[in-house]
Amino acid sequence: MLVYFQIYLFIAFAAMAGFYAYRGYRRVYNNIMLGKSEDLNDNTTERFKNMLLVAFGQKKMFKNITPAILHMFIYVGFIITQIELIEVFIDGVTGKHRVIYHAVENIPFLKFIYVATISSIELISVLVFIATVAFLSRRFLIKVPRLNKPELKGFPVQDAAIILISEIYLLTCIFSMNTADMALHHGEYGFAVSGLLQHFLSNWDESSLHLLERAGWWGHYIGVLLLLVYLPYSKHLHILLAFPNTFFARLNPKGYISNMPEITKEIKLMMDPSAVPPPADANAAPVKFGAKDVMDLSWKNLLDAYTCTECGRCTSACPANQTGKILSPRKIMMDTRDRLEEVGSIVAANNGVWKEDGKSLIENGYISIEELRACTTCNACVEECPVMISPLDIIVQLRRNLVMEDSNAPAEWTGMFTNMENNGAPWQFSQQDRLKWIDN
Amino acid sequence: MQVKSYAEYAASGETPEVLFWVGCAGSFDQRAQKVTRSFVKILNHLNIKFAVLGSEESCTGDPAKRAGNEFVYQMLALQNIEVMNGYGVRKIVTTCPHCFNILKNEYPSLGGNYEVVHHTTYLQQLIDQGKIKLTDTNQFKGKRITYHDSCYLGRANEIYEAPRKVLEELDAELVEMKSCRTKGLCCGAGGAQMFKEDEPGKKRINIARTEEALETDAQIVAAACPFCNTMMTDGVKSFEKQSTVKVYDIAELIAAGQGLDTIQL
Ligand code: SF4
Ligand code: SF4
């Protein structure tokens, strides 16, 4: 009876988590799709290469060796712990104990593989533990500057703490489960780390050991499910989105900023006096230049926003931020994501239709004009980002909207535009004098 | 100085090897004009048949584009492309990384397809081909040079080595600043910042970069961009170091090394 109840509970938890997780991931997907379309499917070989090197191989992390190694432990740990989860799952739905082990225990070669696998999971888990403690202290004790900037106040710090603490929680569960199991079976499995730890439990009685084993087992399982549900609300979504994000990253040189085709059309009409403008389509949506809100950005910008790990490598490399300006490329990404969540919930509440809320991504507590103005387009943020995000791409699109839709530019820029239009240079010099340098 | 415009070449039925894109700074900014002249001295010395557009050249549109004014940018870009395509321009060399970037990366989809090289790469190629020979490198002996990476050459287009290779030809010690190559700190001029006041902050970006340059104890700060040049020159002045630390463009240093130009060290 109890066995069936356990199986029932196990499956019920999975179903519940599946339901909520589906809703969470679906929301993220729908929100990203609110962005403008942009075709990024060319050159798949290059794209796979980027994904393999940067997301899977963490290439860009290794510019900074200490966090790269610590992060590598957690990353590898995360991946290989999933193997143990397979057995947890089989045991859960069958109501048996260590199904895989018992299937292979009489086949020496496979048994060796099994024990080696679980042992390596245990060994890497020790490294994960060290890395997690190191990350917690970098953030909260040593206070590494990039992890203690104003934009992280509130939820972002909590989010980081939640993830790191749940990491420790999951490790505790795994070790409780394996150690108690080893103690119960007198070390029969031969796991590396729990084999050492079991001696601490040598004077525990059988029922306490059993209880500990079950607590670890269920705790681990439920923890993983909760994390799965939590992920789409967290910066830790990057563990999934880093892959598509690096795949779809733009392949042009970083200096390239796209040309707006709608403007090319207008200027060509202006330059060619014989051209007849196409009849205006009364039903066409008015053309909006640049981006004022998240749905004016490309879907890739929005995927960037959800992929951002809030690590702040961009911000600490940003020359404007380093010299005390309020611009922070990380905040550009965080604001984009926050505004997208807001827009997304309005759209969801109105059956998929956007209803104006009188706000936008510019100002309104999101990205301020002052921030946008301070960018030197130096690409340091783009270069630094370990998951190939471009905060600069968003900045440029918002600047376009300010300048072309609202004529909102500092006076010096307005003068510069006028000079460029009138005499083909940002300064007020006659175009006829462009060869004066010869005799100066 | 021998300078012929494309129009003059066209009139005589000749085709130049390369178009020298002077750019707005190179045309009008007094400091950058000197760089333009040094570069032309090198070209003249090697009898390279180059042309300029002169009064037919307009701003590439870079500052407008990066400030957000795509209209002004595309107006200028399409005009420039019309002029260049009219002359059948194939290859462009320019002393400005901003012009280089926009001509190379952004003009093609508007119909302007050219082979575009920055002057540091161009000089490196001439050195590699044995065409540039440095005879007057004595003046650089015992000096330290630090190269300031321009964002639009470096990160934007991954040109890190050419300027350094060129500088290695001078008999000086090349030293790196704290942040260099991919991590190079911006001078503060890009993205049309050159043309407006800074937003409020602790200090100006060029001051931060100049601090890094001064930390190297170099006597020469080598620039490869007219705007970096201005920013670093201003920075050095604000520390009142202009008598001991000089900011020069790589073209000026090479022209001096060839004995075509005199510079103060
Ligand atoms: S491109 Fe702009 S936001 Fe990015 S690092 Fe440079 S100045 Fe900062
Ligand atoms: S944009 Fe990239 S570098 Fe910046 S915080 Fe996000 S993940 Fe880190």
JSON list of N, CA and C in Angstrom, two decimals, chain B residues 6-59:
[
{"chain": "B", "resi": 6, "resn": "TYR", "atom": "N", "xyz": [40.19, 62.45, -57.42]},
{"chain": "B", "resi": 6, "resn": "TYR", "atom": "CA", "xyz": [39.65, 61.45, -58.33]},
{"chain": "B", "resi": 6, "resn": "TYR", "atom": "C", "xyz": [39.22, 62.11, -59.63]},
{"chain": "B", "resi": 7, "resn": "ALA", "atom": "N", "xyz": [38.64, 63.33, -59.49]},
{"chain": "B", "resi": 7, "resn": "ALA", "atom": "CA", "xyz": [38.17, 64.05, -60.68]},
{"chain": "B", "resi": 7, "resn": "ALA", "atom": "C", "xyz": [39.34, 64.30, -61.63]},
{"chain": "B", "resi": 8, "resn": "GLU", "atom": "N", "xyz": [40.50, 64.68, -61.06]},
{"chain": "B", "resi": 8, "resn": "GLU", "atom": "CA", "xyz": [41.68, 64.93, -61.90]},
{"chain": "B", "resi": 8, "resn": "GLU", "atom": "C", "xyz": [42.15, 63.65, -62.59]},
{"chain": "B", "resi": 9, "resn": "TYR", "atom": "N", "xyz": [42.18, 62.57, -61.82]},
{"chain": "B", "resi": 9, "resn": "TYR", "atom": "CA", "xyz": [42.56, 61.27, -62.42]},
{"chain": "B", "resi": 9, "resn": "TYR", "atom": "C", "xyz": [41.62, 60.94, -63.57]},
{"chain": "B", "resi": 10, "resn": "ALA", "atom": "N", "xyz": [40.31, 61.08, -63.29]},
{"chain": "B", "resi": 10, "resn": "ALA", "atom": "CA", "xyz": [39.32, 60.73, -64.30]},
{"chain": "B", "resi": 10, "resn": "ALA", "atom": "C", "xyz": [39.51, 61.57, -65.56]},
{"chain": "B", "resi": 11, "resn": "ALA", "atom": "N", "xyz": [39.80, 62.87, -65.36]},
{"chain": "B", "resi": 11, "resn": "ALA", "atom": "CA", "xyz": [39.98, 63.76, -66.50]},
{"chain": "B", "resi": 11, "resn": "ALA", "atom": "C", "xyz": [41.16, 63.33, -67.36]},
{"chain": "B", "resi": 12, "resn": "SER", "atom": "N", "xyz": [42.24, 62.81, -66.70]},
{"chain": "B", "resi": 12, "resn": "SER", "atom": "CA", "xyz": [43.41, 62.41, -67.48]},
{"chain": "B", "resi": 12, "resn": "SER", "atom": "C", "xyz": [43.32, 60.95, -67.93]},
{"chain": "B", "resi": 13, "resn": "GLY", "atom": "N", "xyz": [42.18, 60.32, -67.64]},
{"chain": "B", "resi": 13, "resn": "GLY", "atom": "CA", "xyz": [41.97, 58.95, -68.10]},
{"chain": "B", "resi": 13, "resn": "GLY", "atom": "C", "xyz": [42.76, 57.92, -67.32]},
{"chain": "B", "resi": 14, "resn": "GLU", "atom": "N", "xyz": [43.30, 58.30, -66.17]},
{"chain": "B", "resi": 14, "resn": "GLU", "atom": "CA", "xyz": [44.09, 57.36, -65.36]},
{"chain": "B", "resi": 14, "resn": "GLU", "atom": "C", "xyz": [43.24, 56.78, -64.23]},
{"chain": "B", "resi": 15, "resn": "THR", "atom": "N", "xyz": [43.65, 55.63, -63.73]},
{"chain": "B", "resi": 15, "resn": "THR", "atom": "CA", "xyz": [42.97, 55.09, -62.55]},
{"chain": "B", "resi": 15, "resn": "THR", "atom": "C", "xyz": [43.97, 55.01, -61.40]},
{"chain": "B", "resi": 16, "resn": "PRO", "atom": "N", "xyz": [43.62, 55.59, -60.27]},
{"chain": "B", "resi": 16, "resn": "PRO", "atom": "CA", "xyz": [44.51, 55.49, -59.12]},
{"chain": "B", "resi": 16, "resn": "PRO", "atom": "C", "xyz": [44.46, 54.09, -58.51]},
{"chain": "B", "resi": 17, "resn": "GLU", "atom": "N", "xyz": [45.52, 53.76, -57.77]},
{"chain": "B", "resi": 17, "resn": "GLU", "atom": "CA", "xyz": [45.56, 52.45, -57.10]},
{"chain": "B", "resi": 17, "resn": "GLU", "atom": "C", "xyz": [44.54, 52.37, -55.97]},
{"chain": "B", "resi": 18, "resn": "VAL", "atom": "N", "xyz": [44.44, 53.49, -55.26]},
{"chain": "B", "resi": 18, "resn": "VAL", "atom": "CA", "xyz": [43.67, 53.45, -54.04]},
{"chain": "B", "resi": 18, "resn": "VAL", "atom": "C", "xyz": [43.09, 54.82, -53.76]},
{"chain": "B", "resi": 19, "resn": "LEU", "atom": "N", "xyz": [41.90, 54.82, -53.14]},
{"chain": "B", "resi": 19, "resn": "LEU", "atom": "CA", "xyz": [41.31, 56.08, -52.70]},
{"chain": "B", "resi": 19, "resn": "LEU", "atom": "C", "xyz": [41.73, 56.32, -51.25]},
{"chain": "B", "resi": 20, "resn": "PHE", "atom": "N", "xyz": [42.31, 57.47, -50.99]},
{"chain": "B", "resi": 20, "resn": "PHE", "atom": "CA", "xyz": [42.60, 57.83, -49.60]},
{"chain": "B", "resi": 20, "resn": "PHE", "atom": "C", "xyz": [41.41, 58.60, -49.06]},
{"chain": "B", "resi": 21, "resn": "TRP", "atom": "N", "xyz": [40.68, 57.96, -48.14]},
{"chain": "B", "resi": 21, "resn": "TRP", "atom": "CA", "xyz": [39.51, 58.60, -47.52]},
{"chain": "B", "resi": 21, "resn": "TRP", "atom": "C", "xyz": [40.02, 59.43, -46.35]},
{"chain": "B", "resi": 22, "resn": "VAL", "atom": "N", "xyz": [39.98, 60.74, -46.49]},
{"chain": "B", "resi": 22, "resn": "VAL", "atom": "CA", "xyz": [40.60, 61.61, -45.48]},
{"chain": "B", "resi": 22, "resn": "VAL", "atom": "C", "xyz": [39.73, 61.73, -44.24]},
{"chain": "B", "resi": 23, "resn": "GLY", "atom": "N", "xyz": [38.42, 61.82, -44.44]},
{"chain": "B", "resi": 23, "resn": "GLY", "atom": "CA", "xyz": [37.50, 61.93, -43.30]},
{"chain": "B", "resi": 23, "resn": "GLY", "atom": "C", "xyz": [37.41, 63.36, -42.79]},
{"chain": "B", "resi": 24, "resn": "CYS", "atom": "N", "xyz": [36.39, 63.62, -41.96]},
{"chain": "B", "resi": 24, "resn": "CYS", "atom": "CA", "xyz": [36.17, 65.00, -41.50]},
{"chain": "B", "resi": 24, "resn": "CYS", "atom": "C", "xyz": [37.28, 65.48, -40.58]},
{"chain": "B", "resi": 25, "resn": "ALA", "atom": "N", "xyz": [37.68, 64.63, -39.64]},
{"chain": "B", "resi": 25, "resn": "ALA", "atom": "CA", "xyz": [38.74, 65.06, -38.73]},
{"chain": "B", "resi": 25, "resn": "ALA", "atom": "C", "xyz": [40.01, 65.32, -39.52]},
{"chain": "B", "resi": 26, "resn": "GLY", "atom": "N", "xyz": [40.37, 64.38, -40.37]},
{"chain": "B", "resi": 26, "resn": "GLY", "atom": "CA", "xyz": [41.58, 64.52, -41.18]},
{"chain": "B", "resi": 26, "resn": "GLY", "atom": "C", "xyz": [41.54, 65.74, -42.08]},
{"chain": "B", "resi": 27, "resn": "SER", "atom": "N", "xyz": [40.35, 66.18, -42.47]},
{"chain": "B", "resi": 27, "resn": "SER", "atom": "CA", "xyz": [40.22, 67.34, -43.34]},
{"chain": "B", "resi": 27, "resn": "SER", "atom": "C", "xyz": [40.25, 68.65, -42.56]},
{"chain": "B", "resi": 28, "resn": "PHE", "atom": "N", "xyz": [39.60, 68.66, -41.39]},
{"chain": "B", "resi": 28, "resn": "PHE", "atom": "CA", "xyz": [39.36, 69.94, -40.73]},
{"chain": "B", "resi": 28, "resn": "PHE", "atom": "C", "xyz": [40.05, 70.12, -39.38]},
{"chain": "B", "resi": 29, "resn": "ASP", "atom": "N", "xyz": [40.25, 69.06, -38.65]},
{"chain": "B", "resi": 29, "resn": "ASP", "atom": "CA", "xyz": [40.83, 69.20, -37.31]},
{"chain": "B", "resi": 29, "resn": "ASP", "atom": "C", "xyz": [42.33, 69.44, -37.45]},
{"chain": "B", "resi": 30, "resn": "GLN", "atom": "N", "xyz": [42.81, 70.51, -36.83]},
{"chain": "B", "resi": 30, "resn": "GLN", "atom": "CA", "xyz": [44.22, 70.89, -37.06]},
{"chain": "B", "resi": 30, "resn": "GLN", "atom": "C", "xyz": [45.21, 69.80, -36.72]},
{"chain": "B", "resi": 31, "resn": "ARG", "atom": "N", "xyz": [44.96, 69.13, -35.60]},
{"chain": "B", "resi": 31, "resn": "ARG", "atom": "CA", "xyz": [45.86, 68.06, -35.18]},
{"chain": "B", "resi": 31, "resn": "ARG", "atom": "C", "xyz": [45.81, 66.91, -36.18]},
{"chain": "B", "resi": 32, "resn": "ALA", "atom": "N", "xyz": [44.58, 66.55, -36.59]},
{"chain": "B", "resi": 32, "resn": "ALA", "atom": "CA", "xyz": [44.42, 65.43, -37.51]},
{"chain": "B", "resi": 32, "resn": "ALA", "atom": "C", "xyz": [44.94, 65.76, -38.90]},
{"chain": "B", "resi": 33, "resn": "GLN", "atom": "N", "xyz": [44.88, 67.04, -39.27]},
{"chain": "B", "resi": 33, "resn": "GLN", "atom": "CA", "xyz": [45.43, 67.44, -40.58]},
{"chain": "B", "resi": 33, "resn": "GLN", "atom": "C", "xyz": [46.91, 67.08, -40.68]},
{"chain": "B", "resi": 34, "resn": "LYS", "atom": "N", "xyz": [47.61, 67.21, -39.54]},
{"chain": "B", "resi": 34, "resn": "LYS", "atom": "CA", "xyz": [49.04, 66.86, -39.54]},
{"chain": "B", "resi": 34, "resn": "LYS", "atom": "C", "xyz": [49.23, 65.38, -39.84]},
{"chain": "B", "resi": 35, "resn": "VAL", "atom": "N", "xyz": [48.34, 64.57, -39.27]},
{"chain": "B", "resi": 35, "resn": "VAL", "atom": "CA", "xyz": [48.41, 63.12, -39.52]},
{"chain": "B", "resi": 35, "resn": "VAL", "atom": "C", "xyz": [48.15, 62.85, -41.00]},
{"chain": "B", "resi": 36, "resn": "THR", "atom": "N", "xyz": [47.15, 63.53, -41.55]},
{"chain": "B", "resi": 36, "resn": "THR", "atom": "CA", "xyz": [46.84, 63.37, -42.97]},
{"chain": "B", "resi": 36, "resn": "THR", "atom": "C", "xyz": [48.09, 63.67, -43.80]},
{"chain": "B", "resi": 37, "resn": "ARG", "atom": "N", "xyz": [48.75, 64.77, -43.46]},
{"chain": "B", "resi": 37, "resn": "ARG", "atom": "CA", "xyz": [49.94, 65.15, -44.23]},
{"chain": "B", "resi": 37, "resn": "ARG", "atom": "C", "xyz": [51.05, 64.11, -44.08]},
{"chain": "B", "resi": 38, "resn": "SER", "atom": "N", "xyz": [51.25, 63.62, -42.86]},
{"chain": "B", "resi": 38, "resn": "SER", "atom": "CA", "xyz": [52.30, 62.60, -42.67]},
{"chain": "B", "resi": 38, "resn": "SER", "atom": "C", "xyz": [52.02, 61.37, -43.51]},
{"chain": "B", "resi": 39, "resn": "PHE", "atom": "N", "xyz": [50.75, 60.97, -43.51]},
{"chain": "B", "resi": 39, "resn": "PHE", "atom": "CA", "xyz": [50.40, 59.76, -44.27]},
{"chain": "B", "resi": 39, "resn": "PHE", "atom": "C", "xyz": [50.63, 59.99, -45.76]},
{"chain": "B", "resi": 40, "resn": "VAL", "atom": "N", "xyz": [50.26, 61.19, -46.23]},
{"chain": "B", "resi": 40, "resn": "VAL", "atom": "CA", "xyz": [50.46, 61.50, -47.65]},
{"chain": "B", "resi": 40, "resn": "VAL", "atom": "C", "xyz": [51.95, 61.54, -47.99]},
{"chain": "B", "resi": 41, "resn": "LYS", "atom": "N", "xyz": [52.77, 62.06, -47.05]},
{"chain": "B", "resi": 41, "resn": "LYS", "atom": "CA", "xyz": [54.22, 62.05, -47.30]},
{"chain": "B", "resi": 41, "resn": "LYS", "atom": "C", "xyz": [54.72, 60.63, -47.53]},
{"chain": "B", "resi": 42, "resn": "ILE", "atom": "N", "xyz": [54.20, 59.70, -46.73]},
{"chain": "B", "resi": 42, "resn": "ILE", "atom": "CA", "xyz": [54.61, 58.29, -46.92]},
{"chain": "B", "resi": 42, "resn": "ILE", "atom": "C", "xyz": [54.17, 57.80, -48.30]},
{"chain": "B", "resi": 43, "resn": "LEU", "atom": "N", "xyz": [52.92, 58.07, -48.64]},
{"chain": "B", "resi": 43, "resn": "LEU", "atom": "CA", "xyz": [52.40, 57.62, -49.94]},
{"chain": "B", "resi": 43, "resn": "LEU", "atom": "C", "xyz": [53.20, 58.23, -51.09]},
{"chain": "B", "resi": 44, "resn": "ASN", "atom": "N", "xyz": [53.47, 59.52, -50.97]},
{"chain": "B", "resi": 44, "resn": "ASN", "atom": "CA", "xyz": [54.26, 60.21, -52.01]},
{"chain": "B", "resi": 44, "resn": "ASN", "atom": "C", "xyz": [55.64, 59.60, -52.14]},
{"chain": "B", "resi": 45, "resn": "HIS", "atom": "N", "xyz": [56.25, 59.39, -50.99]},
{"chain": "B", "resi": 45, "resn": "HIS", "atom": "CA", "xyz": [57.61, 58.85, -50.97]},
{"chain": "B", "resi": 45, "resn": "HIS", "atom": "C", "xyz": [57.69, 57.51, -51.69]},
{"chain": "B", "resi": 46, "resn": "LEU", "atom": "N", "xyz": [56.63, 56.72, -51.58]},
{"chain": "B", "resi": 46, "resn": "LEU", "atom": "CA", "xyz": [56.63, 55.40, -52.20]},
{"chain": "B", "resi": 46, "resn": "LEU", "atom": "C", "xyz": [56.02, 55.44, -53.60]},
{"chain": "B", "resi": 47, "resn": "ASN", "atom": "N", "xyz": [55.75, 56.66, -54.09]},
{"chain": "B", "resi": 47, "resn": "ASN", "atom": "CA", "xyz": [55.13, 56.82, -55.41]},
{"chain": "B", "resi": 47, "resn": "ASN", "atom": "C", "xyz": [53.84, 56.03, -55.58]},
{"chain": "B", "resi": 48, "resn": "ILE", "atom": "N", "xyz": [53.07, 56.00, -54.53]},
{"chain": "B", "resi": 48, "resn": "ILE", "atom": "CA", "xyz": [51.78, 55.29, -54.64]},
{"chain": "B", "resi": 48, "resn": "ILE", "atom": "C", "xyz": [50.76, 56.21, -55.29]},
{"chain": "B", "resi": 49, "resn": "LYS", "atom": "N", "xyz": [50.09, 55.68, -56.31]},
{"chain": "B", "resi": 49, "resn": "LYS", "atom": "CA", "xyz": [49.11, 56.50, -57.01]},
{"chain": "B", "resi": 49, "resn": "LYS", "atom": "C", "xyz": [47.79, 56.47, -56.24]},
{"chain": "B", "resi": 50, "resn": "PHE", "atom": "N", "xyz": [47.62, 57.48, -55.41]},
{"chain": "B", "resi": 50, "resn": "PHE", "atom": "CA", "xyz": [46.37, 57.53, -54.64]},
{"chain": "B", "resi": 50, "resn": "PHE", "atom": "C", "xyz": [45.57, 58.75, -55.05]},
{"chain": "B", "resi": 51, "resn": "ALA", "atom": "N", "xyz": [44.26, 58.67, -54.80]},
{"chain": "B", "resi": 51, "resn": "ALA", "atom": "CA", "xyz": [43.40, 59.81, -55.09]},
{"chain": "B", "resi": 51, "resn": "ALA", "atom": "C", "xyz": [42.63, 60.20, -53.84]},
{"chain": "B", "resi": 52, "resn": "VAL", "atom": "N", "xyz": [42.23, 61.45, -53.77]},
{"chain": "B", "resi": 52, "resn": "VAL", "atom": "CA", "xyz": [41.30, 61.86, -52.71]},
{"chain": "B", "resi": 52, "resn": "VAL", "atom": "C", "xyz": [40.02, 62.33, -53.38]},
{"chain": "B", "resi": 53, "resn": "LEU", "atom": "N", "xyz": [38.95, 62.42, -52.61]},
{"chain": "B", "resi": 53, "resn": "LEU", "atom": "CA", "xyz": [37.70, 62.92, -53.20]},
{"chain": "B", "resi": 53, "resn": "LEU", "atom": "C", "xyz": [37.57, 64.43, -53.04]},
{"chain": "B", "resi": 54, "resn": "GLY", "atom": "N", "xyz": [38.34, 64.99, -52.12]},
{"chain": "B", "resi": 54, "resn": "GLY", "atom": "CA", "xyz": [38.30, 66.44, -51.92]},
{"chain": "B", "resi": 54, "resn": "GLY", "atom": "C", "xyz": [36.91, 66.94, -51.61]},
{"chain": "B", "resi": 55, "resn": "SER", "atom": "N", "xyz": [36.46, 67.93, -52.36]},
{"chain": "B", "resi": 55, "resn": "SER", "atom": "CA", "xyz": [35.15, 68.52, -52.04]},
{"chain": "B", "resi": 55, "resn": "SER", "atom": "C", "xyz": [34.00, 67.58, -52.39]},
{"chain": "B", "resi": 56, "resn": "GLU", "atom": "N", "xyz": [34.32, 66.44, -52.99]},
{"chain": "B", "resi": 56, "resn": "GLU", "atom": "CA", "xyz": [33.24, 65.46, -53.25]},
{"chain": "B", "resi": 56, "resn": "GLU", "atom": "C", "xyz": [33.07, 64.47, -52.11]},
{"chain": "B", "resi": 57, "resn": "GLU", "atom": "N", "xyz": [33.98, 64.57, -51.13]},
{"chain": "B", "resi": 57, "resn": "GLU", "atom": "CA", "xyz": [33.87, 63.69, -49.96]},
{"chain": "B", "resi": 57, "resn": "GLU", "atom": "C", "xyz": [32.92, 64.35, -48.95]},
{"chain": "B", "resi": 58, "resn": "SER", "atom": "N", "xyz": [32.06, 63.52, -48.34]},
{"chain": "B", "resi": 58, "resn": "SER", "atom": "CA", "xyz": [31.23, 64.02, -47.23]},
{"chain": "B", "resi": 58, "resn": "SER", "atom": "C", "xyz": [31.52, 63.14, -46.03]},
{"chain": "B", "resi": 59, "resn": "CYS", "atom": "N", "xyz": [31.09, 63.61, -44.89]},
{"chain": "B", "resi": 59, "resn": "CYS", "atom": "CA", "xyz": [31.18, 62.76, -43.69]},
{"chain": "B", "resi": 59, "resn": "CYS", "atom": "C", "xyz": [30.55, 61.41, -44.00]}
]
